[in-house]
Coordinates of C-alpha atoms in Angstrom, one line a residue:
Chain Y
S1 CA 18.0 -49.4 -3.6
Q2 CA 20.2 -48.8 -0.6
Q3 CA 18.5 -50.5 2.1
G4 CA 20.6 -49.3 5.0
E5 CA 21.3 -46.2 7.4
E6 CA 23.7 -44.6 9.0
D7 CA 23.5 -42.6 11.9
P8 CA 24.8 -39.5 12.6
Q9 CA 25.9 -38.3 9.2
A10 CA 28.3 -36.2 10.4
L11 CA 30.3 -35.7 13.7
S12 CA 32.6 -34.8 15.2
I13 CA 35.1 -34.6 18.6
Q14 CA 38.5 -34.6 20.2
E15 CA 41.6 -36.1 19.5
G16 CA 41.2 -39.3 22.0
E17 CA 37.6 -39.3 22.7
N18 CA 36.3 -42.3 20.7
A19 CA 33.9 -41.7 18.4
T20 CA 30.5 -43.8 17.4
M21 CA 28.7 -44.8 14.4
N22 CA 25.7 -46.7 14.0
C23 CA 24.1 -48.2 10.6
S24 CA 20.7 -49.9 10.3
Y25 CA 19.5 -52.1 7.6
K26 CA 16.6 -54.0 6.2
T27 CA 17.0 -57.9 5.2
S28 CA 18.9 -60.3 5.8
I29 CA 22.6 -60.6 5.0
N30 CA 24.9 -62.8 5.2
N31 CA 28.1 -60.6 6.1
L32 CA 27.8 -56.8 7.3
Q33 CA 31.1 -54.7 6.3
W34 CA 32.9 -51.3 7.8
Y35 CA 34.1 -49.2 4.9
R36 CA 36.6 -46.7 5.6
Q37 CA 36.9 -43.5 3.0
N38 CA 38.9 -40.8 3.0
S39 CA 37.5 -37.7 0.8
G40 CA 38.6 -38.2 -3.4
R41 CA 39.9 -41.5 -2.4
G42 CA 38.7 -45.6 -2.7
L43 CA 37.7 -47.6 0.1
V44 CA 39.6 -48.9 2.5
H45 CA 37.8 -52.9 4.1
L46 CA 37.9 -52.4 7.6
I47 CA 36.1 -54.7 9.3
L48 CA 33.6 -58.5 8.1
I49 CA 30.8 -59.5 11.4
R50 CA 29.0 -62.5 10.3
S51 CA 25.4 -63.1 10.7
N52 CA 26.2 -65.3 13.1
E53 CA 28.8 -63.3 15.3
R54 CA 27.5 -60.2 17.5
E55 CA 30.9 -58.7 18.5
K56 CA 34.2 -58.5 16.8
H57 CA 37.4 -56.6 17.0
S58 CA 40.4 -55.4 15.6
G59 CA 42.7 -52.7 17.3
R60 CA 40.8 -49.8 17.4
L61 CA 37.7 -51.0 15.9
R62 CA 35.2 -52.4 17.6
V63 CA 31.7 -53.7 16.1
T64 CA 28.5 -55.0 17.4
L65 CA 25.9 -57.0 15.2
D66 CA 22.6 -57.2 16.4
T67 CA 20.3 -58.8 13.9
S68 CA 17.7 -59.1 15.8
K69 CA 17.4 -55.2 15.3
K70 CA 19.1 -55.1 12.3
S71 CA 21.6 -52.8 13.7
S72 CA 25.3 -52.6 13.1
S73 CA 27.5 -50.3 16.4
L74 CA 31.5 -49.3 14.9
L75 CA 33.8 -48.1 17.6
I76 CA 36.8 -46.0 17.7
T77 CA 38.3 -46.0 20.4
A78 CA 41.1 -43.3 21.5
S79 CA 40.8 -41.4 18.3
R80 CA 43.5 -39.9 16.0
A81 CA 43.6 -36.7 13.8
A82 CA 43.9 -39.3 11.3
D83 CA 41.0 -40.7 11.8
T84 CA 39.3 -38.2 10.1
A85 CA 37.5 -39.7 7.0
S86 CA 33.8 -41.2 6.1
Y87 CA 32.3 -44.5 7.7
F88 CA 30.4 -46.7 5.0
C89 CA 28.5 -49.7 6.2
A90 CA 27.4 -52.3 3.5
T91 CA 25.2 -55.8 4.0
E92 CA 25.9 -58.0 1.6
A93 CA 22.3 -59.5 1.3
S94 CA 22.2 -63.2 1.8
N95 CA 19.6 -63.8 -1.0
T96 CA 21.7 -61.7 -3.7
G97 CA 25.5 -61.7 -2.8
K98 CA 25.4 -58.0 -3.6
L99 CA 26.7 -55.1 -1.0
I100 CA 24.0 -52.3 -0.6
F101 CA 26.9 -49.8 1.3
G102 CA 24.4 -46.7 3.7
Q103 CA 24.9 -43.9 3.4
G104 CA 27.5 -43.2 5.4
T105 CA 29.1 -40.9 8.6
T106 CA 31.7 -38.0 8.0
L107 CA 33.8 -38.2 11.3
Q108 CA 36.0 -35.1 12.3
V109 CA 38.5 -36.0 15.1
K110 CA 40.1 -32.6 15.7
P111 CA 43.7 -31.7 17.0
Chain T
G1 CA 46.0 -59.2 0.1
A2 CA 44.5 -58.6 -3.2
V3 CA 45.2 -55.2 -4.9
V4 CA 42.6 -54.0 -7.8
S5 CA 43.3 -51.0 -9.3
Q6 CA 42.1 -48.8 -11.8
H7 CA 42.9 -46.8 -14.7
P8 CA 42.3 -44.1 -15.3
S9 CA 42.6 -42.8 -11.9
W10 CA 40.8 -39.7 -13.7
V11 CA 39.3 -38.5 -16.9
I12 CA 38.3 -35.0 -18.2
C13 CA 36.9 -35.0 -21.0
K14 CA 34.2 -33.1 -23.7
S15 CA 30.1 -34.1 -23.8
G16 CA 29.6 -36.7 -25.9
T17 CA 32.8 -38.2 -26.3
S18 CA 33.2 -41.9 -24.8
V19 CA 35.1 -43.2 -21.8
K20 CA 36.1 -46.3 -20.9
I21 CA 37.5 -47.3 -17.4
E22 CA 39.4 -50.3 -16.6
C23 CA 39.1 -52.4 -13.5
R24 CA 41.9 -55.2 -12.7
S25 CA 42.9 -57.5 -10.1
L26 CA 46.6 -57.7 -10.2
D27 CA 47.5 -61.0 -8.3
F28 CA 44.4 -63.3 -8.6
Q29 CA 41.4 -64.1 -10.6
A30 CA 37.8 -62.5 -10.3
T31 CA 34.9 -64.5 -11.9
T32 CA 32.4 -61.5 -10.8
M33 CA 33.7 -57.6 -10.5
F34 CA 30.9 -54.9 -9.5
W35 CA 31.0 -50.9 -10.5
Y36 CA 29.8 -48.6 -8.3
R37 CA 29.2 -44.9 -8.7
Q38 CA 29.7 -41.9 -6.0
F39 CA 27.8 -38.7 -6.0
P40 CA 29.7 -36.0 -4.4
K41 CA 29.1 -36.7 -0.8
Q42 CA 27.1 -39.4 -1.1
S43 CA 27.0 -42.9 -0.6
L44 CA 28.4 -45.9 -3.4
M45 CA 25.3 -47.2 -5.6
L46 CA 25.7 -50.7 -7.3
M47 CA 25.1 -50.0 -11.0
A48 CA 25.6 -53.7 -12.5
T49 CA 27.5 -56.8 -11.3
S50 CA 30.5 -57.9 -14.2
N51 CA 31.2 -62.2 -14.4
E52 CA 33.3 -63.1 -16.7
G53 CA 32.5 -64.1 -20.1
S54 CA 29.0 -63.6 -19.8
K55 CA 26.4 -60.6 -20.4
A56 CA 26.6 -57.5 -17.4
T57 CA 23.1 -57.6 -15.0
Y58 CA 22.5 -53.9 -14.4
E59 CA 20.8 -52.9 -11.4
Q60 CA 17.2 -51.1 -12.2
G61 CA 17.6 -47.7 -13.7
V62 CA 21.4 -47.5 -15.2
E63 CA 21.2 -47.3 -18.9
K64 CA 22.7 -51.1 -20.5
D65 CA 23.4 -49.8 -23.4
K66 CA 25.3 -46.0 -21.9
F67 CA 27.4 -47.9 -19.4
L68 CA 28.8 -51.0 -21.7
I69 CA 30.2 -53.2 -19.3
N70 CA 32.6 -55.5 -20.7
H71 CA 34.6 -58.3 -18.8
A72 CA 36.5 -60.0 -21.4
S73 CA 39.0 -62.4 -18.3
L74 CA 39.4 -63.0 -15.1
T75 CA 41.8 -60.3 -14.2
L76 CA 40.3 -57.7 -16.4
S77 CA 36.9 -55.3 -17.1
T78 CA 35.7 -52.2 -18.3
L79 CA 33.5 -49.7 -18.4
T80 CA 32.9 -47.2 -21.2
V81 CA 31.1 -44.6 -20.3
T82 CA 29.0 -43.8 -23.8
S83 CA 27.9 -39.5 -24.4
A84 CA 29.2 -38.7 -21.8
H85 CA 27.0 -35.6 -20.6
P86 CA 27.9 -33.4 -18.1
E87 CA 25.9 -35.4 -15.1
D88 CA 28.2 -39.1 -16.3
S89 CA 29.9 -36.4 -13.5
S90 CA 30.9 -38.9 -10.5
F91 CA 33.2 -41.0 -9.0
Y92 CA 33.3 -45.0 -10.6
I93 CA 34.5 -47.8 -8.0
C94 CA 35.0 -51.4 -8.4
S95 CA 35.5 -54.3 -6.8
A96 CA 36.3 -57.5 -7.2
E97 CA 35.4 -60.8 -5.7
A98 CA 37.4 -63.5 -5.9
L99 CA 37.2 -67.2 -7.4
A100 CA 39.2 -69.2 -4.7
G101 CA 38.3 -69.3 -1.1
G102 CA 35.2 -67.7 0.1
R103 CA 32.4 -65.1 -1.0
D104 CA 32.2 -62.6 1.6
T105 CA 34.9 -59.6 0.2
Q106 CA 35.0 -58.1 -2.4
Y107 CA 38.7 -56.1 -3.1
F108 CA 37.4 -52.0 -4.2
G109 CA 40.5 -50.5 -6.8
P110 CA 40.3 -47.2 -6.4
G111 CA 38.5 -45.3 -8.1
T112 CA 38.2 -43.3 -11.4
R113 CA 37.3 -40.0 -11.4
L114 CA 35.3 -38.3 -13.8
T115 CA 34.7 -34.8 -15.2
V116 CA 32.3 -34.2 -18.8
L117 CA 32.6 -31.2 -19.4

């Protein structure tokens, strides 16, 4: 069953602004990953953060993980119109190794 | 980086026919492949886990007789949607877990859009 909850479901911002998306989960995890999906296309892996890490950076992306609250956030700084896409968090469950996806956040960046 | 391909990228079929979707790891060996389904404006739902040389493990609610999975080699898994109906129309995505190295990352294919008329 889906265990990831993401908010907001939809986010609309102006180019240059920062975008923050949140993800919550329910069970113990090995890691948490963020993916991007353009409309009707496959998934692009953005970043992986392990359960013993608290923060990770990759270019304009910053991911935090709080295992005590079972939550993560993805920050995209200085957004661009090309960042318009759906963003999904996915947790790798400790007991099964399976990836469980959140419901996703649809981001629209207006030029 | 690791590349996973799917074929076909899209397919339209009549109700009642069977459709086979292939998932290939192009530059690495994958003992485990996963099949996901994504309905419009929804998230990915894991359907089954496919292990090379053994039977697939299906998630609760997924009919194993309807969604046949074969993982004949370390680079190929196939999903056959048997007697497809309009409600099976969806985006099917596979992923492959590399044999060597860490098992943290699944590499995703580009997806196959199935439309059943």
